[in-house]
Amino acid sequence: WTVYSAYTLYCNYLEARTLGVPIRIIPIDHLNKLWLLVDKQVVALVRRLPGVLGNNNFTRFNYRGWHEDDGLRAHDEMGEAFVLCTPSRNWLYLADPDALINMYRRGKDFPRWVEITKMLDVFGGPTIATASGEEWRRIRKISNSALNEQCNAIVWSESAALGEAMSNYWASQGVFTSVGEDSRTVTLHVLSKACFGQSLPFEGHHGRASDTSASASFRFSLLTIMENALLILALTPSFFTNRWLPMPAAWRKLGEACDAFRGHMRQLYQRELRVLEEKKLTPGEESLEKKRDYTLMAALVRASQERPDEKDEEDRRFANLTEAEIYGNMFVFAFAGHDTTAHLLTYAVFFLAANPTIQTWVADEIQQVLGTRPRSEWDYHADFPRLKRCLAILYETLRVKTPVCEVKWTEDRAQQLRVAGQMLTVPPQTLMIPSYLYVHKHARYWGSDAMEWQPERWIATRGAVNEAGGLGEGGLHAGNNGGYHRRARPHVVEDEKDESADISQEGEEEVLLPPPSRGNYLGWSEGARDCPGKRFSHVEWAAFLAAMFRDWKVEPQQLPGETFAESRTRVLDFVEKDTDYGGLLLQLMHPEKVPLVWSRR
Ligand code: HEM
């Protein structure tokens, strides 16, 4: 194995040299399955060795998430492109926003490396996340039409209800430590409603123990599967449902959950078929279809029943999804939309706890838009578009803590790509890695406060935008050192807890600014294969924040003798130190370690 690895490493090195960019050699591929289990522990041990033995390319680059620790250093040292050469493949890291956007737009030349997402097909496939070429275009078209405004309206009301329930729960606790877990619960429940039409009541951390008896319930199966998604992806559901294999009780339960989840999907599928059948038999009548909520499942089943003869030539290619594809895609939607939003929400709660002035700033907007109206009177179409500061918080959190890392590649053909003025010929089979941290956080693009969490940078008044010559690269954008800079930026001073945000331009319409360039903001990806759930996540987020921060506020629980400024620094330090890749996404690993206080505003 060692000789073979040395040989392939040498071959990859020769190929990497043809690129003409700096190369760093590492002995083990980042995605080597065995290495994934022990990489950080081994690297931490080797780092203890003296001198160059403990400080070299291996200890710097050879573990997952190295770039979070390295920050801007690698590209500052090596320029906008460099290669990590491994025995398996060459990884080309790119930090030139123009090259990146060019790469995203040339989806055929630089497709997604689906080898890494293939494991998502555990409940059937191919799925939107794993298919390529014509097959992907067919599934994507159907998915895009399913993720429509009807779906978003449901997301809005369900998220608001769950955000309110979560706030009430935290208030009942006073001091709470369950923000990570509760955020995962609410995002999963929103997906449950939007995908399957199942409205699940919020249950906080302490209410969950009693839940386990209902092992066949939908909530149990969905929750168990999502909590153990990585195990399921690695070993597949059939491993856990195999009765002949000896395994721990918890794994057996996982098998039961997989079976129950499949059973629920089958039931829902059959129900949708019956609804469609009934509609055909009694067209025009008040059908079952009208009596129940829109769901993504129903939309996909409907698409699967489209008759090719009812469509024109162009659409015929796109029609129909098989039953297995529907199950697979439903799982992928639930998987892709769950932890992404949940981890960002957890980050945002911590950032807001450390920034009371921003809380007041966003609460002002929510109060202006929603007044004192009860939640039942909130209106998706009228209220959501006005919650721009809420979205600014999402944009900023996603800028500084980008959870999803994408991998594109050149497949079996060499491709030309201009990077920082130099035309590169990228060899076949090269993996292309966008350096999010660099394009999202470099002062060159985002100003001197690029490293700080400052949601106001995304907001400006309409007047300021007009004055600056419009929105975008030539005019005002989120990198102009703070969009809301036309008033004094809220800042925290020693022991200041709740400085009122000065909305001096109250009444003037605010706009959400674009990033400095499209290649400088890749949180939802770009090009044809960007995130189809982007609008879904916007709506969900705005409703959560509206329900959480109109009437409530969050603070760090202060330690004895600690000033507010000290507790703020402690929280922000914790956020940096506790950030890591747990499983596939960047997240706070132990949010329960820092207690927060939830109280009325
Ligand atoms: C703030 C929350 C979210 C973020 C940051 C996010 C980010 C992303 C990113 C970066 C990708 C591209 C991944 C890749 O190329 O490997 C992606 C793809 C995807 N996302 Fe999201 N996402 C979010 C929410 C959602 C939601 C709520 C849903 C579903 C309702 C969703 C469904 C999907 C799907 C199905 C794909 C695969 C698309 C394809 O391959 O054509 N996402 N997302």
mmCIF file of C-alpha atoms in Angstrom, residues 353-354 492-497 556-574 594:
data_model
loop_
_atom_site.group_PDB
_atom_site.id
_atom_site.type_symbol
_atom_site.label_atom_id
_atom_site.label_comp_id
_atom_site.label_asym_id
_atom_site.label_seq_id
_atom_site.Cartn_x
_atom_site.Cartn_y
_atom_site.Cartn_z
ATOM 1 C CA ALA A 353 -26.050 37.274 22.691
ATOM 2 C CA ALA A 354 -22.668 38.976 22.374
ATOM 3 C CA VAL A 492 -20.478 47.599 22.631
ATOM 4 C CA VAL A 493 -18.754 49.489 25.394
ATOM 5 C CA GLU A 494 -17.768 48.295 28.833
ATOM 6 C CA ASP A 495 -20.870 47.025 30.609
ATOM 7 C CA GLU A 496 -23.222 48.478 28.067
ATOM 8 C CA LYS A 497 -26.049 45.974 27.757
ATOM 9 C CA PRO A 556 -24.661 35.377 28.002
ATOM 10 C CA GLN A 557 -25.058 34.152 31.559
ATOM 11 C CA GLN A 558 -22.467 36.231 33.365
ATOM 12 C CA LEU A 559 -19.984 34.468 35.607
ATOM 13 C CA PRO A 560 -19.579 35.801 39.165
ATOM 14 C CA GLY A 561 -17.656 39.070 39.078
ATOM 15 C CA GLU A 562 -17.628 39.185 35.273
ATOM 16 C CA THR A 563 -18.506 42.393 33.446
ATOM 17 C CA PHE A 564 -20.726 42.259 30.369
ATOM 18 C CA ALA A 565 -17.777 43.157 28.137
ATOM 19 C CA GLU A 566 -15.845 40.205 29.590
ATOM 20 C CA SER A 567 -18.713 37.791 29.083
ATOM 21 C CA ARG A 568 -19.098 39.059 25.515
ATOM 22 C CA THR A 569 -15.418 38.387 24.806
ATOM 23 C CA ARG A 570 -15.771 34.952 26.409
ATOM 24 C CA VAL A 571 -18.717 34.086 24.130
ATOM 25 C CA LEU A 572 -16.978 35.299 20.977
ATOM 26 C CA ASP A 573 -13.768 33.422 21.892
ATOM 27 C CA PHE A 574 -15.830 30.311 22.521
ATOM 28 C CA VAL A 594 -21.978 28.235 27.307
#
